[in-house]
PDB file of C-alpha atoms in Angstrom:
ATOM      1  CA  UNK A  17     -26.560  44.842  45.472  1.00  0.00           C
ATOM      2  CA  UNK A  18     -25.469  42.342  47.603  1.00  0.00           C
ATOM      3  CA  UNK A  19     -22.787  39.642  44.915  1.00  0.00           C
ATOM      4  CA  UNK A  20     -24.815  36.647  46.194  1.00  0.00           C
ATOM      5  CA  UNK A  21     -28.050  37.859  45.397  1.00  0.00           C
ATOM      6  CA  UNK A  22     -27.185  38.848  42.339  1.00  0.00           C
ATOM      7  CA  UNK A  23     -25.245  35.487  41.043  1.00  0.00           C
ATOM      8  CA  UNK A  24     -28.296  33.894  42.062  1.00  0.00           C
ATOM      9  CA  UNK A  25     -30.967  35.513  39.771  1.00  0.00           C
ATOM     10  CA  UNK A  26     -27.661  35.009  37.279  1.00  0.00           C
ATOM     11  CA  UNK A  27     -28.177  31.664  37.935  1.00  0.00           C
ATOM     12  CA  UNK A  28     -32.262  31.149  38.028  1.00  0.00           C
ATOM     13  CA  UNK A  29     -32.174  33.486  34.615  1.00  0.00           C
ATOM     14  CA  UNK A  30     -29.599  31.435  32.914  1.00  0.00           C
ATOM     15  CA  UNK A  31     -31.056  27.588  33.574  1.00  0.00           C
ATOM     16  CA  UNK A  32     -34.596  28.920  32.866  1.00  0.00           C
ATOM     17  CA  UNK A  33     -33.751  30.449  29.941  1.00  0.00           C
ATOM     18  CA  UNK A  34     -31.508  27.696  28.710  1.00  0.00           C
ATOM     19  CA  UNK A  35     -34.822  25.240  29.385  1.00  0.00           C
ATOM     20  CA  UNK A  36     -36.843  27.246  27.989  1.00  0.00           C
ATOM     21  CA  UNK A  37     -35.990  29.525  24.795  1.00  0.00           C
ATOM     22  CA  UNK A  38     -32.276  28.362  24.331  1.00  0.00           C
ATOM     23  CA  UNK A  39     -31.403  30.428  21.493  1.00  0.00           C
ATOM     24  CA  UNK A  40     -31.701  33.595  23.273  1.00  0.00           C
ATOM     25  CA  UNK A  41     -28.710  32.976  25.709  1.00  0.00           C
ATOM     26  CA  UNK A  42     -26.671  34.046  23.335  1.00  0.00           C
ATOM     27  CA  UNK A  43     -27.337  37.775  24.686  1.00  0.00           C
ATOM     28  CA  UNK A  44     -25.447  36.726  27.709  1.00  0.00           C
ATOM     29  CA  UNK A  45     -22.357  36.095  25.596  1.00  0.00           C
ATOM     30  CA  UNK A  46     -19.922  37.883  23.319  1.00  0.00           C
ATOM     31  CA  UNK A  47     -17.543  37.050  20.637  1.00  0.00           C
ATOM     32  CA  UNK A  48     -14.548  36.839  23.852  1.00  0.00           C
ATOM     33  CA  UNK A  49     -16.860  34.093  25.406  1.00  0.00           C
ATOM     34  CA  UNK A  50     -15.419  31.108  26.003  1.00  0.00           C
ATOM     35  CA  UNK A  51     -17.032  27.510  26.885  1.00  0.00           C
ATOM     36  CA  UNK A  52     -15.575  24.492  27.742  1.00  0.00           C
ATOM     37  CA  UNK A  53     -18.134  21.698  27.234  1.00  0.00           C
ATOM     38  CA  UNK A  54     -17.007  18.691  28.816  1.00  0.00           C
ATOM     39  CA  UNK A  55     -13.595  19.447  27.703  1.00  0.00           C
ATOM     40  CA  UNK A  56     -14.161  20.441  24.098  1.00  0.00           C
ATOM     41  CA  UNK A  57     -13.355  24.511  23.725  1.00  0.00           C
ATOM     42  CA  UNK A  58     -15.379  26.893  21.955  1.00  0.00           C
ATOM     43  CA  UNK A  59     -15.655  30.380  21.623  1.00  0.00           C
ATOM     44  CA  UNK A  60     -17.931  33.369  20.801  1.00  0.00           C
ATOM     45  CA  UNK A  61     -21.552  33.564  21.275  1.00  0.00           C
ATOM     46  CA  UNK A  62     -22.835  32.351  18.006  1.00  0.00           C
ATOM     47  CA  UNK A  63     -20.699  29.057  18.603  1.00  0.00           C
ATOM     48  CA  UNK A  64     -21.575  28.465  21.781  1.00  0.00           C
ATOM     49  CA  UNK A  65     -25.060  28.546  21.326  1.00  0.00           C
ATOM     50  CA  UNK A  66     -24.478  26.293  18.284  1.00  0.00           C
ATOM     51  CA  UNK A  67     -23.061  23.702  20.692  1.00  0.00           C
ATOM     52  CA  UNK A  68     -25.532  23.918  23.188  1.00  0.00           C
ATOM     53  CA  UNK A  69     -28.543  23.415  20.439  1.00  0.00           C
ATOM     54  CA  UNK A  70     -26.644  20.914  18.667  1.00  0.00           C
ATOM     55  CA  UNK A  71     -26.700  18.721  22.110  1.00  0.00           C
ATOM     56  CA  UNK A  72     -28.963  15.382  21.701  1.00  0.00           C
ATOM     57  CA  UNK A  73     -31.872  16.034  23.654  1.00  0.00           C
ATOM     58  CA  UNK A  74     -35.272  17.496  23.090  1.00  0.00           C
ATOM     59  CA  UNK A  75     -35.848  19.006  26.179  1.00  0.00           C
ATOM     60  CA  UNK A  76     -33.882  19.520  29.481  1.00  0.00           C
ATOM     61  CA  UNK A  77     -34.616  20.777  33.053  1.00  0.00           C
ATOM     62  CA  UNK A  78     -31.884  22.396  35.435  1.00  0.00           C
ATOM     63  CA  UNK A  79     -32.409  21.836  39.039  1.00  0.00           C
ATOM     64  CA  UNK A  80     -29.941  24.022  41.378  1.00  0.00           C
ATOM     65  CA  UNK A  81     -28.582  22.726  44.357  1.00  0.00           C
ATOM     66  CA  UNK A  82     -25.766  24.936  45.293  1.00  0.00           C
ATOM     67  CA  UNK A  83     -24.550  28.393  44.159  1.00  0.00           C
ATOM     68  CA  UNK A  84     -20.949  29.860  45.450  1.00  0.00           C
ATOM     69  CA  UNK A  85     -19.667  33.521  43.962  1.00  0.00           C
ATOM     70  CA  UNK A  86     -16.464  35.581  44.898  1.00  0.00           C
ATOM     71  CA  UNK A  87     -15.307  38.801  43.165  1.00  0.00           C
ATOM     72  CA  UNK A  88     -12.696  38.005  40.601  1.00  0.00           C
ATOM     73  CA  UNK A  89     -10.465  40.757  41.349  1.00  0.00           C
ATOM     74  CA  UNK A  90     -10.588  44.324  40.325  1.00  0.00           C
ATOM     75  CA  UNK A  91     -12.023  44.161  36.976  1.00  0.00           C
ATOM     76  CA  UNK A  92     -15.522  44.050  38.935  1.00  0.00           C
ATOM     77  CA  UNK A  93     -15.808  40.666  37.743  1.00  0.00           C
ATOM     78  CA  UNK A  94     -17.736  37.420  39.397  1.00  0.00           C
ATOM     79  CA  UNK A  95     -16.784  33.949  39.610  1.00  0.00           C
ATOM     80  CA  UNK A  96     -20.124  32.119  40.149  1.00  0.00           C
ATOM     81  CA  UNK A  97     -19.876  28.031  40.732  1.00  0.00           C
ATOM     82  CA  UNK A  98     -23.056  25.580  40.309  1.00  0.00           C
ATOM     83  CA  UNK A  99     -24.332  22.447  41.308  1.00  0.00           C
ATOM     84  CA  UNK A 100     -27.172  20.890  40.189  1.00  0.00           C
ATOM     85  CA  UNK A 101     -28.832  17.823  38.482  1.00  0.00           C
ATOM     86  CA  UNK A 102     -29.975  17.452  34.867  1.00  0.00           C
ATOM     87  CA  UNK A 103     -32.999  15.922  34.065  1.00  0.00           C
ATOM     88  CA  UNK A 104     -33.380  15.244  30.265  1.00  0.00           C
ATOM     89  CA  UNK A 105     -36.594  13.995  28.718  1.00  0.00           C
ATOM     90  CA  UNK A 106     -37.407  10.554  28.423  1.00  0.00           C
ATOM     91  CA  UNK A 107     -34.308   9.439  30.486  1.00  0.00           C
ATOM     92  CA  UNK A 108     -35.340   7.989  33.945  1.00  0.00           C
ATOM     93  CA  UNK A 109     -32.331   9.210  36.060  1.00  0.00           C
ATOM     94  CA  UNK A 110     -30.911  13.382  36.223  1.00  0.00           C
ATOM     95  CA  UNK A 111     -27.200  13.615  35.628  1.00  0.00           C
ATOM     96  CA  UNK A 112     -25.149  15.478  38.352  1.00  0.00           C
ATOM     97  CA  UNK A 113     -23.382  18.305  36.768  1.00  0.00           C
ATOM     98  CA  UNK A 114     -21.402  21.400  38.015  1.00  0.00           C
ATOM     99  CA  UNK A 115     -20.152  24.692  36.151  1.00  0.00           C
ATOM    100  CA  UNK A 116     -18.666  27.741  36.599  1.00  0.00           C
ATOM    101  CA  UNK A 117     -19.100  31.086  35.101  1.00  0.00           C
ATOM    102  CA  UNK A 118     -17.280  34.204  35.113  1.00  0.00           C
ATOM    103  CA  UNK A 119     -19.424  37.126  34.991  1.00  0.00           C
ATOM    104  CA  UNK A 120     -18.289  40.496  33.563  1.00  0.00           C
ATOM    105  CA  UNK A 121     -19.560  44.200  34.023  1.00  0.00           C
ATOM    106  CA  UNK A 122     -21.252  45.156  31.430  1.00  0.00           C
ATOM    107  CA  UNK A 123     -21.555  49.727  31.123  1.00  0.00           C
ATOM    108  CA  UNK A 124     -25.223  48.777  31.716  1.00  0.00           C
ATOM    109  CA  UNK A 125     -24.808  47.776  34.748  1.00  0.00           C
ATOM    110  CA  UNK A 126     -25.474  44.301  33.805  1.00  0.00           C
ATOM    111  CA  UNK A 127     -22.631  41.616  33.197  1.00  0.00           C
ATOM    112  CA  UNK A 128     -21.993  39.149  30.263  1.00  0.00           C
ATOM    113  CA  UNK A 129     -20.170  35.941  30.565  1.00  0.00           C
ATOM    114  CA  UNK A 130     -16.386  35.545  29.743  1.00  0.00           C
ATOM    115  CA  UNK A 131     -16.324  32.256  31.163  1.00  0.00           C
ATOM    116  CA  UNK A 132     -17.871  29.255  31.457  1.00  0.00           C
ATOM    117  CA  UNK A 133     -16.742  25.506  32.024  1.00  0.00           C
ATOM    118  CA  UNK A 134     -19.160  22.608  32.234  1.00  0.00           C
ATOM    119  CA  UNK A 135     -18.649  19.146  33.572  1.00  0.00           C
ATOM    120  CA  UNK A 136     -21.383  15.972  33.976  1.00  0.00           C
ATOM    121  CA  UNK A 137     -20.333  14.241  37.337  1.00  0.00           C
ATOM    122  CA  UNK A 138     -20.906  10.673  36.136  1.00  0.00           C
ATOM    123  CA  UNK A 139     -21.662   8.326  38.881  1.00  0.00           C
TER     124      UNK A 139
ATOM    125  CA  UNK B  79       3.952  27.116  27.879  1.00  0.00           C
ATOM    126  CA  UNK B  80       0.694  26.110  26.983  1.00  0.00           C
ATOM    127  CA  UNK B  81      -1.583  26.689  29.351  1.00  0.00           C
ATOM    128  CA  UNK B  82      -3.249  23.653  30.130  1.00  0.00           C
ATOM    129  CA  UNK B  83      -0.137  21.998  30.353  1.00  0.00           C
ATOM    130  CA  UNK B  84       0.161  25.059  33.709  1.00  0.00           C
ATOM    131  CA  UNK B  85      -3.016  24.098  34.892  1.00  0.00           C
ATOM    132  CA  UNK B  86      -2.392  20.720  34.756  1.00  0.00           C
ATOM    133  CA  UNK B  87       0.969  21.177  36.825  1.00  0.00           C
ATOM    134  CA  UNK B  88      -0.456  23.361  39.202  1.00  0.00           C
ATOM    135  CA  UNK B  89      -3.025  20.807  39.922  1.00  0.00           C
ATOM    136  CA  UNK B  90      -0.419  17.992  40.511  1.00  0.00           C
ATOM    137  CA  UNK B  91       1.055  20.203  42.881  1.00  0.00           C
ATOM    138  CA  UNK B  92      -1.530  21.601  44.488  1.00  0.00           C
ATOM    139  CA  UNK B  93      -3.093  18.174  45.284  1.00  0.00           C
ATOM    140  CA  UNK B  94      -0.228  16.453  46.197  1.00  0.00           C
ATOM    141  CA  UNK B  95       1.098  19.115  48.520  1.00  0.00           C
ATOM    142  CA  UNK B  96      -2.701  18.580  50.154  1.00  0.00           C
ATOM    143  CA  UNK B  97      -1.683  15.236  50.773  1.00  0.00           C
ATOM    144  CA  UNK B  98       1.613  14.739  52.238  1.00  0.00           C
ATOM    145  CA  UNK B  99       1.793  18.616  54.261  1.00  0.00           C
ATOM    146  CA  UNK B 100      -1.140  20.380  53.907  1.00  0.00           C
ATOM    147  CA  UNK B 101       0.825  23.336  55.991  1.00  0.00           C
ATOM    148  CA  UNK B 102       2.645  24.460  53.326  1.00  0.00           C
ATOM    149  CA  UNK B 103      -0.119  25.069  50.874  1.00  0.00           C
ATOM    150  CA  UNK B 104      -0.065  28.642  52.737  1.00  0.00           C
ATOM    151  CA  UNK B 105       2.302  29.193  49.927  1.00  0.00           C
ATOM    152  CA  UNK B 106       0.061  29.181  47.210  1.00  0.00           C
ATOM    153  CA  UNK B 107      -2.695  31.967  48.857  1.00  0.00           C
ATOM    154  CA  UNK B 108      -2.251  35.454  49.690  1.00  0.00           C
ATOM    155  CA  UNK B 109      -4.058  37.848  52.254  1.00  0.00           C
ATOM    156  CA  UNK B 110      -5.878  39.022  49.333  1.00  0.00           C
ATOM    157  CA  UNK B 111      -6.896  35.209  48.928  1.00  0.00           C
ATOM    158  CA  UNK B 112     -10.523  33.585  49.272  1.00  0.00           C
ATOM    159  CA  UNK B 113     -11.956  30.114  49.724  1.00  0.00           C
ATOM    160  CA  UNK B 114     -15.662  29.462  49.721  1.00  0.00           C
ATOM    161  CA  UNK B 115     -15.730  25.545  51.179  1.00  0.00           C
ATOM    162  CA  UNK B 116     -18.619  24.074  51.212  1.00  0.00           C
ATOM    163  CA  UNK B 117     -20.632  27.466  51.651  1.00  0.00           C
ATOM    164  CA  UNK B 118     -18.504  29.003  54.253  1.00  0.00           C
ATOM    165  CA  UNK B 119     -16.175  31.897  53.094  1.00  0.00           C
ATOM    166  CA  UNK B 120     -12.875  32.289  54.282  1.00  0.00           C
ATOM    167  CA  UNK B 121     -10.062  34.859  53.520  1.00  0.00           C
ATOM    168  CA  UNK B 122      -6.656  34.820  53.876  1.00  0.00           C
ATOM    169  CA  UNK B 123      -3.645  32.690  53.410  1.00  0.00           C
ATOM    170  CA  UNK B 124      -3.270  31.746  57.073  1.00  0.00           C
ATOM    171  CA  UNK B 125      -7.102  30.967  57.631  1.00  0.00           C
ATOM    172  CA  UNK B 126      -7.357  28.917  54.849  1.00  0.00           C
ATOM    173  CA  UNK B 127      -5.082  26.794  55.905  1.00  0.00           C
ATOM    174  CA  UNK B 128      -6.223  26.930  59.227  1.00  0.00           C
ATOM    175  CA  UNK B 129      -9.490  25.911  57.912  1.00  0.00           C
ATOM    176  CA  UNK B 130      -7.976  22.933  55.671  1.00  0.00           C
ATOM    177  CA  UNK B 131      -6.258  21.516  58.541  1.00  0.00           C
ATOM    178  CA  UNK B 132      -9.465  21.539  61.009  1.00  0.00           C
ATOM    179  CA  UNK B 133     -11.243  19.286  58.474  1.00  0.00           C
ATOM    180  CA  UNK B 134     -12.011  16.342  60.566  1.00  0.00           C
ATOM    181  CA  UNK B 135     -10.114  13.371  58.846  1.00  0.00           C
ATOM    182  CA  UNK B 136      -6.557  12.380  59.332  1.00  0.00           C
ATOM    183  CA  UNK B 137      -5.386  11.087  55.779  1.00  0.00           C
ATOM    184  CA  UNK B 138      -6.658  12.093  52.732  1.00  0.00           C
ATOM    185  CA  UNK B 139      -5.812  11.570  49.137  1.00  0.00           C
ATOM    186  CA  UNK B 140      -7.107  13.109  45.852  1.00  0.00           C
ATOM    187  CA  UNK B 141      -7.154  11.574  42.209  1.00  0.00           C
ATOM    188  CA  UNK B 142      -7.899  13.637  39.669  1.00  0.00           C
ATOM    189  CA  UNK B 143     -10.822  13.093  37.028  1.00  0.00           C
ATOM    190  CA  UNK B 144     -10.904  16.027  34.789  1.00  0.00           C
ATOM    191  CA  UNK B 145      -8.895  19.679  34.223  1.00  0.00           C
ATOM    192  CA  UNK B 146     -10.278  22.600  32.107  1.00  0.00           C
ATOM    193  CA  UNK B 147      -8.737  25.833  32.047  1.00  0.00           C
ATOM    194  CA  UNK B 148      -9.334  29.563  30.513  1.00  0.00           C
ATOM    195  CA  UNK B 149      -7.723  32.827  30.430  1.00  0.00           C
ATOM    196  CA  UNK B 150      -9.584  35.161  32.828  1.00  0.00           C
ATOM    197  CA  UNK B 151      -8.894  37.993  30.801  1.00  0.00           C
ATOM    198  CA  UNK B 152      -6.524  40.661  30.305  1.00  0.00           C
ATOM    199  CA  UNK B 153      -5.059  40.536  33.801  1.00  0.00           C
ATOM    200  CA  UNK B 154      -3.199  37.318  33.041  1.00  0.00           C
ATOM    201  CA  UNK B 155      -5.145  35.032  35.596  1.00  0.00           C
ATOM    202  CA  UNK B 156      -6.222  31.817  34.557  1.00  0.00           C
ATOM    203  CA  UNK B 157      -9.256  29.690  35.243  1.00  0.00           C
ATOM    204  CA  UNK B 158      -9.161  26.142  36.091  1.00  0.00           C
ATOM    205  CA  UNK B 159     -11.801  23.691  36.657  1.00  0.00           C
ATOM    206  CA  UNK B 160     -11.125  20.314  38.565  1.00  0.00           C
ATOM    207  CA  UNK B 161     -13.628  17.566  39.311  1.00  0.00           C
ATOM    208  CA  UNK B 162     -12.216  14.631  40.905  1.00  0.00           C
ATOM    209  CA  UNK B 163     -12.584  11.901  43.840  1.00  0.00           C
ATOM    210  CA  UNK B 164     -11.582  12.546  47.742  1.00  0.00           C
ATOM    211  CA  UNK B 165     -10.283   8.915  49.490  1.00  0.00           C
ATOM    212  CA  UNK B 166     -10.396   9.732  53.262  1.00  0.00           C
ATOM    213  CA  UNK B 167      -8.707   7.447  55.387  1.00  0.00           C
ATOM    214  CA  UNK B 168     -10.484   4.716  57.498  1.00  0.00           C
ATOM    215  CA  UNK B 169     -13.586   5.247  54.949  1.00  0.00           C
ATOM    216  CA  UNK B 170     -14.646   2.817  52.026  1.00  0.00           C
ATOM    217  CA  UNK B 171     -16.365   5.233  49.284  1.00  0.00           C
ATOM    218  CA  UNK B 172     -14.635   7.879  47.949  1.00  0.00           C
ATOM    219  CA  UNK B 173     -16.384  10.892  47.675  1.00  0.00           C
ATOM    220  CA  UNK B 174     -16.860  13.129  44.831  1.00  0.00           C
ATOM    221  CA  UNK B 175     -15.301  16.749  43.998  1.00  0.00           C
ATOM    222  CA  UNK B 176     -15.583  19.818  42.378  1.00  0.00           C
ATOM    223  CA  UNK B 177     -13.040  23.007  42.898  1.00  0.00           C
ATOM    224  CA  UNK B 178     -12.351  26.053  40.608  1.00  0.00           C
ATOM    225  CA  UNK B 179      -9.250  27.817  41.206  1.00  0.00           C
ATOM    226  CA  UNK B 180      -8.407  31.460  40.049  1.00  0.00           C
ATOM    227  CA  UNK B 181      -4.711  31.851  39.692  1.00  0.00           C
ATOM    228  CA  UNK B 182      -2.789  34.933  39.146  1.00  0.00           C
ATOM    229  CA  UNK B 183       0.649  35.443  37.623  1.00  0.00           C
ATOM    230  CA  UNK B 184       3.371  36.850  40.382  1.00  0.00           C
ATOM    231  CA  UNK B 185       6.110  38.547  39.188  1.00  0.00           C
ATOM    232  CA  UNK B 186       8.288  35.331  39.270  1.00  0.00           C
ATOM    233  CA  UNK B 187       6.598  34.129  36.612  1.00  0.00           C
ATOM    234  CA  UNK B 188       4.482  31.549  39.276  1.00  0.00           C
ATOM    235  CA  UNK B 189       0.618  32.241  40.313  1.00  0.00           C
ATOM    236  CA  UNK B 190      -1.070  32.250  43.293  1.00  0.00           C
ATOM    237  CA  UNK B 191      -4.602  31.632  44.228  1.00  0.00           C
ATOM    238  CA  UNK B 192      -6.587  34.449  44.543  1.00  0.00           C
ATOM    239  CA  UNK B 193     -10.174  32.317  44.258  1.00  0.00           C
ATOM    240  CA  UNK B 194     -10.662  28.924  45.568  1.00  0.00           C
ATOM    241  CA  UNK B 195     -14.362  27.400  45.487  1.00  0.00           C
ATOM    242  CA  UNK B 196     -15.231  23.875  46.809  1.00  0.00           C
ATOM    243  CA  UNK B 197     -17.376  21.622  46.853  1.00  0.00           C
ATOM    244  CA  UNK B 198     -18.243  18.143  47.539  1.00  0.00           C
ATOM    245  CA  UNK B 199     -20.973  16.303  44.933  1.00  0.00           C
ATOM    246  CA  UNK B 200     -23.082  14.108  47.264  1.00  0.00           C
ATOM    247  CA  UNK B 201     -24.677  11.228  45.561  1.00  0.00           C
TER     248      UNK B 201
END
């Protein structure tokens, strides 16, 4: 499958399920995961799904506006790197943000994130 | 050495070599090299700088906002994140930047980049 089509629907599944049922992204993580959430590390799947519920909102929406992915090297790994805007409820203005993930194989022929760094591009 | 204190360096370096003689960031890619700017994929040492050195400014200067970085995994690469703002010369507002970098170890106990991803983050 061709690596751009397939870090997009990465992409679309990941922000829809994150806005949607949050708690279940942690099936796209393992205990190796590691976030970095505006600079503050965490790792394994249970944790960073703790973070991400723990953030103060109610309820956000992901809008993409670009997606880039290269191969990673031989490990049949992806590097996948977002842009978007964040709109969170009840706040007038969406935040910038971009992110990166690094997608691994998975024997399933699916892949699981290793890596993933988020940053808000504050105006 | 700790390893944000590498990413960190490499950044310096990196950016300031951008700067004051772009030419010689050849240095830093490989053949095996890729940078995705802006959408457009390029690969190779030699066309990326060729690329770099098209860009239609005369002067430019970074400054950097933020620097995250992760192991990649077992290989011994290493992930790092930059967001930042782009001063072009002869223009009055700065613009906004994201980049991920993949570095791998060399045998000399440097890194090169094997993944480079770019973009700007229009307002």
């Amino acid at each position: 499958m061709d690596p751009d089509a397939v870090a997009k629907a990465f992409v679309e599944h990941y922000y829809s399920t994150f806005d949607t049922n949050l708690a279940t992204l942690a099936n796209l993580y393992r205990e190796s995961s590691m976030l970095t959430f505006e600079g503050q590390k965490i790792q394994g799947s249970s944790n960073i799904v703790a973070k991400l519920t723990s953030l103060p909102f109610q309820q956000c929406k992901h809008s993409i506006t670009t997606v880039d992915c290269q191969p990673s090297g031989p490990s049949g790994g992806m590097l996948v790197f977002v842009s978007g805007n964040l709109q969170l409820a009840g706040e007038q203005h969406a935040l910038k943000f971009s992110q990166m993930f690094h997608l691994m194989p998975t024997p399933q022929s699916s892949f699981y994130v290793l890596n993933d760094i988020f940053r808000l591009n504050y105006a």
